[in-house]
Amino acid sequence: MSILELLEIKHPIFLAPMAGVSTPELAAEVSNQGALGSLGLGANTPESAKELILKTQQLSDHPFQVNFFCHQPEPLNPQHEQQWIEYLTPAFKKFDAQPPTELKCIYPSFLENDDFLNVVLETKPKAVSFHFGIPHAHKIKALKNAGIITMVSATNLIEAQAIEAAGIDLIIAQGIEAGGHRGIFNQHFDAAIKTSDLVELLTQHCSRPIIAAGGIMNGDQAKNMLKHGASAVQLGTAFVQCKSSSANAAYRKALFSQSITQISASLSGRPARGLLGTWHTQIDAPNRPTVPAYPYTYDLAKQLMSIASQHQDYSYGAFWAGSNVSQIRELEAADLVNQLIVEMTTR
């Protein structure tokens, strides 16, 4: 069975599930064009996740995926916490503000309990994908029994083989060019393989269909990934600029005015690629202390971003973007999907 038949879609194009940016409207617009829309729900509560899924189902009767974080929960090291707070104190003081005295775990992991699993089983989206790791075996079994397609991001061959061994249906090959968080299972090691090479490597050694993700902005690049062996492609950065995304005005402006991206763990505690900003040019100094565990670090960053934005300073924004952001086009979601289809089939 082809991936199109498996997911009941017309085109091998996936919208990347971008937590904090994706919306039911954006997911529905992509799905309604025959591609696979998505909701990034890693930053949501079970209650809000359910609400967003139900709203998307009201807007479209076509398939879409939902995404959750599968990071291994880590205890917060008190020493790292205080060192990081002290290190960023001057940034807060620049805006006449004080940093918090302690950091909170703002994003739960899908691994921690069955709350998110129960939401998925109740609402039954077509597919569910995972970032940072693989769900527990009983959760995979429950999803399969419910007829829900499962997908997990892999950044190297060993991760992909573990995904396949766990019985996951599809492997998302996330290349180093991808915007946002690296899907690495071990946050201290990144093989940093470019997307086309990763797709070739995984197709040679894995039997599951491969979805190429990272640096894909147009139909020519998408078609090239299919030639390398991918069964479909996943795009995120290209869709952030759509009016139906929840990206703020500063984020949208930056996407069209900046072209350099860099990976940093200073924003969240895990490596992620975004537009070059203060985090990369000032915070990531050689003497930077060890960042606290994810997502505690993100708690501090989000508070600093909020304070800075109140002073019209958007240089601290978490403007996630892939390495080919300079090729971004101003198109609405439906038009972008249709343009990609034309480019993939006629050139």
Short mmCIF file of C-alpha atoms in Angstrom, two decimals:
data_model
loop_
_atom_site.label_atom_id
_atom_site.label_comp_id
_atom_site.label_asym_id
_atom_site.label_seq_id
_atom_site.Cartn_x
_atom_site.Cartn_y
_atom_site.Cartn_z
CA MET A 1 0.00 0.00 0.00
CA SER A 2 1.36 3.42 -0.95
CA ILE A 3 1.69 6.21 1.60
CA LEU A 4 -1.10 8.09 -0.18
CA GLU A 5 -3.44 5.13 0.22
CA LEU A 6 -2.35 4.56 3.81
CA LEU A 7 -3.08 8.15 4.84
CA GLU A 8 -5.96 8.65 2.39
CA ILE A 9 -4.41 11.80 0.89
CA LYS A 10 -3.93 12.89 -2.74
CA HIS A 11 -0.47 14.45 -2.59
CA PRO A 12 2.78 13.41 -0.83
CA ILE A 13 3.02 16.72 1.03
CA PHE A 14 2.89 17.05 4.83
CA LEU A 15 2.55 20.23 6.84
CA ALA A 16 5.13 20.10 9.65
CA PRO A 17 3.46 20.09 13.07
CA MET A 18 4.81 23.32 14.54
CA ALA A 19 3.93 23.79 18.21
CA GLY A 20 2.99 27.38 18.91
CA VAL A 21 2.44 28.19 15.22
CA SER A 22 0.05 25.58 13.85
CA THR A 23 -3.69 26.22 14.04
CA PRO A 24 -6.82 24.27 13.13
CA GLU A 25 -7.34 26.72 10.26
CA LEU A 26 -3.87 26.11 8.81
CA ALA A 27 -4.17 22.34 9.22
CA ALA A 28 -7.59 22.32 7.57
CA GLU A 29 -6.50 24.47 4.64
CA VAL A 30 -3.63 22.10 3.87
CA SER A 31 -5.74 18.97 4.30
CA ASN A 32 -8.55 20.35 2.17
CA GLN A 33 -6.11 20.57 -0.75
CA GLY A 34 -5.34 16.86 -0.53
CA ALA A 35 -2.12 17.14 1.48
CA LEU A 36 -1.68 16.18 5.15
CA GLY A 37 -2.37 19.03 7.57
CA SER A 38 -1.04 18.97 11.12
CA LEU A 39 -1.36 20.24 14.66
CA GLY A 40 1.71 20.65 16.87
CA LEU A 41 0.30 19.89 20.33
CA GLY A 42 3.47 19.41 22.38
CA ALA A 43 2.96 22.73 24.18
CA ASN A 44 -0.71 22.11 24.94
CA THR A 45 -2.61 20.65 27.86
CA PRO A 46 -4.72 17.55 27.16
CA GLU A 47 -7.82 19.72 27.38
CA SER A 48 -6.63 22.32 24.86
CA ALA A 49 -5.22 19.60 22.60
CA LYS A 50 -8.64 17.96 22.43
CA GLU A 51 -10.28 21.29 21.66
CA LEU A 52 -7.91 21.98 18.77
CA ILE A 53 -8.37 18.50 17.28
CA LEU A 54 -12.14 18.79 17.42
CA LYS A 55 -12.03 22.24 15.83
CA THR A 56 -9.85 20.95 12.99
CA GLN A 57 -12.29 18.11 12.42
CA GLN A 58 -15.08 20.68 12.15
CA LEU A 59 -13.12 22.61 9.52
CA SER A 60 -12.12 19.61 7.44
CA ASP A 61 -13.24 16.04 6.92
CA HIS A 62 -9.87 15.20 5.40
CA PRO A 63 -6.99 13.43 7.22
CA PHE A 64 -4.46 15.32 9.35
CA GLN A 65 -1.77 14.45 11.88
CA VAL A 66 -1.25 15.56 15.47
CA ASN A 67 2.16 15.76 17.10
CA PHE A 68 3.49 15.36 20.65
CA PHE A 69 6.88 15.55 22.36
CA CYS A 70 8.41 12.27 23.56
CA HIS A 71 11.39 13.65 25.47
CA GLN A 72 12.69 11.70 28.43
CA PRO A 73 11.67 13.73 31.51
CA GLU A 74 14.77 15.00 33.30
CA PRO A 75 15.06 16.33 36.84
CA LEU A 76 16.12 19.94 37.15
CA ASN A 77 19.69 20.38 38.39
CA PRO A 78 19.48 23.18 41.00
CA GLN A 79 23.03 24.33 40.27
CA HIS A 80 22.40 24.59 36.53
CA GLU A 81 19.13 26.38 37.24
CA GLN A 82 20.70 29.09 39.39
CA GLN A 83 23.72 29.52 37.13
CA TRP A 84 21.44 29.99 34.13
CA ILE A 85 19.18 32.46 35.92
CA GLU A 86 22.22 34.46 37.03
CA TYR A 87 23.69 34.36 33.52
CA LEU A 88 20.53 35.84 31.99
CA THR A 89 19.89 38.34 34.78
CA PRO A 90 21.64 41.19 32.86
CA ALA A 91 19.27 40.61 29.92
CA PHE A 92 16.26 41.00 32.21
CA LYS A 93 17.75 44.09 33.88
CA LYS A 94 18.16 45.69 30.46
CA PHE A 95 14.37 45.93 30.47
CA ASP A 96 14.17 46.93 34.15
CA ALA A 97 12.90 43.48 35.06
CA GLN A 98 13.95 40.69 37.37
CA PRO A 99 14.22 37.03 36.32
CA PRO A 100 12.20 34.35 38.12
CA THR A 101 13.80 32.67 41.10
CA GLU A 102 12.96 29.18 39.87
CA LEU A 103 12.13 27.46 36.58
CA LYS A 104 9.08 25.38 35.79
CA CYS A 105 8.51 22.35 33.54
CA ILE A 106 6.16 24.02 31.07
CA TYR A 107 5.87 21.18 28.53
CA PRO A 108 4.89 17.66 29.64
CA SER A 109 6.12 14.62 27.74
CA PHE A 110 3.82 12.10 26.04
CA LEU A 111 5.78 9.51 28.01
CA GLU A 112 4.74 10.75 31.45
CA ASN A 113 1.16 9.47 31.56
CA ASP A 114 -1.73 8.44 29.31
CA ASP A 115 -3.56 11.77 29.25
CA PHE A 116 -2.53 12.75 25.72
CA LEU A 117 -2.95 9.15 24.54
CA ASN A 118 -6.53 9.15 25.75
CA VAL A 119 -7.22 12.39 23.87
CA VAL A 120 -5.93 10.85 20.65
CA LEU A 121 -7.89 7.64 21.17
CA GLU A 122 -11.05 9.62 21.84
CA THR A 123 -10.77 12.03 18.90
CA LYS A 124 -9.12 9.60 16.44
CA PRO A 125 -7.16 11.81 14.03
CA LYS A 126 -5.79 9.94 11.03
CA ALA A 127 -2.18 10.03 12.23
CA VAL A 128 -0.07 10.94 15.25
CA SER A 129 3.63 11.82 15.12
CA PHE A 130 6.27 12.12 17.83
CA HIS A 131 9.41 14.21 18.31
CA PHE A 132 12.43 13.53 20.58
CA GLY A 133 11.73 9.81 20.96
CA ILE A 134 9.40 6.83 20.75
CA PRO A 135 6.21 6.26 22.81
CA HIS A 136 5.97 3.35 25.22
CA ALA A 137 4.99 0.01 23.70
CA HIS A 138 1.52 -0.06 25.28
CA LYS A 139 0.76 3.34 23.75
CA ILE A 140 1.88 2.27 20.29
CA LYS A 141 -0.29 -0.85 20.60
CA ALA A 142 -3.30 1.21 21.66
CA LEU A 143 -2.87 3.59 18.72
CA LYS A 144 -2.52 0.70 16.27
CA ASN A 145 -5.60 -1.01 17.68
CA ALA A 146 -7.51 2.23 17.09
CA GLY A 147 -6.35 2.33 13.45
CA ILE A 148 -4.28 5.49 13.93
CA ILE A 149 -1.12 5.80 11.79
CA THR A 150 2.05 6.41 13.83
CA MET A 151 5.13 8.43 12.81
CA VAL A 152 8.37 9.35 14.62
CA SER A 153 11.18 11.75 13.65
CA ALA A 154 14.66 10.29 13.12
CA THR A 155 17.89 12.25 12.67
CA ASN A 156 20.19 9.28 12.13
CA LEU A 157 20.13 5.59 11.20
CA ILE A 158 20.18 4.21 14.75
CA GLU A 159 17.11 6.24 15.69
CA ALA A 160 15.34 5.11 12.52
CA GLN A 161 16.11 1.46 13.23
CA ALA A 162 14.75 1.84 16.76
CA ILE A 163 11.61 3.45 15.34
CA GLU A 164 11.13 0.58 12.91
CA ALA A 165 11.76 -2.03 15.62
CA ALA A 166 9.08 -0.41 17.78
CA GLY A 167 6.49 -1.01 15.06
CA ILE A 168 5.98 2.63 14.07
CA ASP A 169 4.39 2.97 10.61
CA LEU A 170 6.34 5.87 9.07
CA ILE A 171 9.77 7.44 9.66
CA ILE A 172 10.24 11.20 9.34
CA ALA A 173 13.83 11.83 8.23
CA GLN A 174 14.68 15.19 9.80
CA GLY A 175 17.79 16.63 8.19
CA ILE A 176 20.07 19.20 9.76
CA GLU A 177 18.52 21.94 7.57
CA ALA A 178 15.16 21.67 9.36
CA GLY A 179 13.84 24.60 11.35
CA GLY A 180 12.75 24.23 14.95
CA HIS A 181 13.81 21.59 17.42
CA ARG A 182 16.09 18.79 16.39
CA GLY A 183 14.32 15.47 16.88
CA ILE A 184 17.39 13.85 18.40
CA PHE A 185 16.66 11.21 21.05
CA ASN A 186 19.87 12.06 22.93
CA GLN A 187 20.07 15.83 23.19
CA HIS A 188 23.84 15.66 23.67
CA PHE A 189 24.49 13.99 20.31
CA ASP A 190 23.46 15.09 16.84
CA ALA A 191 24.76 13.32 13.73
CA ALA A 192 23.88 16.50 11.75
CA ILE A 193 23.13 14.70 8.48
CA LYS A 194 21.70 16.75 5.63
CA THR A 195 18.21 15.76 4.54
CA SER A 196 18.98 14.21 1.16
CA ASP A 197 21.78 12.07 2.61
CA LEU A 198 19.60 10.99 5.53
CA VAL A 199 16.78 9.98 3.21
CA GLU A 200 19.14 7.89 1.09
CA LEU A 201 20.65 6.27 4.18
CA LEU A 202 17.31 5.37 5.71
CA THR A 203 15.78 4.07 2.48
CA GLN A 204 18.76 1.74 2.09
CA HIS A 205 18.50 0.27 5.59
CA CYS A 206 14.84 0.59 6.61
CA SER A 207 11.68 -0.97 5.20
CA ARG A 208 9.24 1.67 6.48
CA PRO A 209 8.27 4.60 4.19
CA ILE A 210 10.43 7.68 4.70
CA ILE A 211 9.18 11.27 4.84
CA ALA A 212 11.84 13.88 4.06
CA ALA A 213 11.88 16.93 6.35
CA GLY A 214 14.36 19.80 6.38
CA GLY A 215 15.18 22.64 4.01
CA ILE A 216 12.32 21.96 1.58
CA MET A 217 10.75 25.20 0.35
CA ASN A 218 9.57 24.47 -3.19
CA GLY A 219 8.44 21.74 -5.52
CA ASP A 220 11.83 21.24 -7.13
CA GLN A 221 13.40 20.46 -3.75
CA ALA A 222 10.46 18.22 -2.88
CA LYS A 223 10.80 16.32 -6.15
CA ASN A 224 14.51 15.87 -5.50
CA MET A 225 13.75 14.26 -2.13
CA LEU A 226 11.35 11.84 -3.80
CA LYS A 227 14.11 10.94 -6.24
CA HIS A 228 16.37 10.18 -3.26
CA GLY A 229 13.81 7.66 -2.05
CA ALA A 230 11.38 9.60 0.12
CA SER A 231 7.71 8.61 -0.09
CA ALA A 232 6.60 12.13 0.89
CA VAL A 233 7.97 15.49 2.02
CA GLN A 234 7.23 17.62 5.08
CA LEU A 235 7.46 21.42 5.05
CA GLY A 236 7.25 23.80 7.99
CA THR A 237 9.05 27.10 7.43
CA ALA A 238 7.32 27.65 4.08
CA PHE A 239 3.93 27.66 5.84
CA VAL A 240 4.75 29.84 8.87
CA GLN A 241 4.07 33.00 6.86
CA CYS A 242 0.50 31.95 6.01
CA LYS A 243 -2.17 34.19 7.51
CA SER A 244 -3.80 31.15 9.09
CA SER A 245 -0.73 30.37 11.21
CA SER A 246 -0.46 31.92 14.67
CA ALA A 247 2.97 33.47 14.02
CA ASN A 248 3.08 37.05 15.29
CA ALA A 249 3.86 40.07 13.12
CA ALA A 250 7.50 40.24 14.22
CA TYR A 251 8.03 36.58 13.30
CA ARG A 252 6.45 37.05 9.86
CA LYS A 253 8.54 40.15 9.17
CA ALA A 254 11.75 38.42 10.24
CA LEU A 255 11.11 35.49 7.89
CA PHE A 256 11.27 37.85 4.91
CA SER A 257 14.06 40.10 6.18
CA GLN A 258 16.61 37.61 7.52
CA SER A 259 18.30 34.70 5.79
CA ILE A 260 20.77 33.28 8.31
CA THR A 261 19.75 30.57 10.75
CA GLN A 262 21.66 28.93 13.57
CA ILE A 263 21.12 26.05 15.98
CA SER A 264 21.11 26.82 19.70
CA ALA A 265 20.03 25.09 22.89
CA SER A 266 19.93 28.35 24.84
CA LEU A 267 16.26 29.05 24.17
CA SER A 268 14.71 25.79 25.31
CA GLY A 269 17.42 23.49 26.61
CA ARG A 270 17.39 21.42 23.41
CA PRO A 271 19.08 22.25 20.09
CA ALA A 272 16.78 24.08 17.67
CA ARG A 273 17.33 26.02 14.45
CA GLY A 274 16.02 29.56 14.20
CA LEU A 275 16.68 32.94 12.66
CA LEU A 276 19.87 34.55 13.91
CA GLY A 277 19.11 36.70 16.95
CA THR A 278 20.37 37.78 20.34
CA TRP A 279 20.44 34.21 21.63
CA HIS A 280 23.04 33.34 19.01
CA THR A 281 25.06 36.57 18.95
CA GLN A 282 25.20 37.30 22.68
CA ILE A 283 23.90 34.48 24.87
CA ASP A 284 25.79 31.65 23.14
CA ALA A 285 29.18 32.95 24.26
CA PRO A 286 32.08 30.54 24.87
CA ASN A 287 31.66 31.02 28.63
CA ARG A 288 27.96 30.20 28.58
CA PRO A 289 27.08 27.93 31.52
CA THR A 290 25.36 24.59 31.05
CA VAL A 291 21.72 25.08 30.12
CA PRO A 292 19.15 23.46 32.43
CA ALA A 293 17.17 20.46 31.24
CA TYR A 294 14.43 20.86 28.64
CA PRO A 295 11.89 22.40 28.99
CA TYR A 296 12.93 24.30 32.12
CA THR A 297 15.25 26.49 30.08
CA TYR A 298 12.35 27.40 27.82
CA ASP A 299 10.41 28.76 30.80
CA LEU A 300 13.07 31.42 31.37
CA ALA A 301 13.40 32.21 27.66
CA LYS A 302 9.68 32.69 27.19
CA GLN A 303 9.53 35.11 30.13
CA LEU A 304 12.45 37.08 28.70
CA MET A 305 10.86 37.11 25.23
CA SER A 306 7.63 38.46 26.66
CA ILE A 307 9.35 41.25 28.59
CA ALA A 308 11.55 42.20 25.62
CA SER A 309 8.58 42.32 23.23
CA GLN A 310 6.79 44.70 25.59
CA HIS A 311 9.73 47.04 24.93
CA GLN A 312 9.47 46.44 21.15
CA ASP A 313 12.63 44.34 21.21
CA TYR A 314 11.94 41.19 19.20
CA SER A 315 15.52 39.98 18.92
CA TYR A 316 14.89 37.40 21.65
CA GLY A 317 12.02 35.80 19.73
CA ALA A 318 11.93 32.06 19.11
CA PHE A 319 11.74 32.53 15.36
CA TRP A 320 12.23 28.95 14.28
CA ALA A 321 13.16 28.58 10.60
CA GLY A 322 14.97 26.19 8.29
CA SER A 323 18.26 26.92 6.55
CA ASN A 324 16.57 27.76 3.22
CA VAL A 325 14.33 30.46 4.70
CA SER A 326 15.59 32.97 2.12
CA GLN A 327 13.47 31.09 -0.44
CA ILE A 328 10.22 31.71 1.43
CA ARG A 329 7.23 32.88 -0.61
CA GLU A 330 4.21 34.92 0.43
CA LEU A 331 1.38 32.50 -0.32
CA GLU A 332 -1.66 31.34 1.58
CA ALA A 333 -1.75 27.68 2.58
CA ALA A 334 -4.05 26.42 -0.19
CA ASP A 335 -2.13 28.35 -2.84
CA LEU A 336 1.20 27.13 -1.51
CA VAL A 337 0.09 23.50 -1.62
CA ASN A 338 -1.20 23.92 -5.16
CA GLN A 339 2.00 25.68 -6.23
CA LEU A 340 4.09 22.86 -4.79
CA ILE A 341 1.99 20.31 -6.69
CA VAL A 342 2.49 22.20 -9.95
CA GLU A 343 6.25 22.45 -9.40
CA MET A 344 6.50 18.77 -8.46
CA THR A 345 4.62 17.55 -11.52
CA THR A 346 5.42 19.88 -14.41
CA ARG A 347 9.10 20.83 -14.20
#
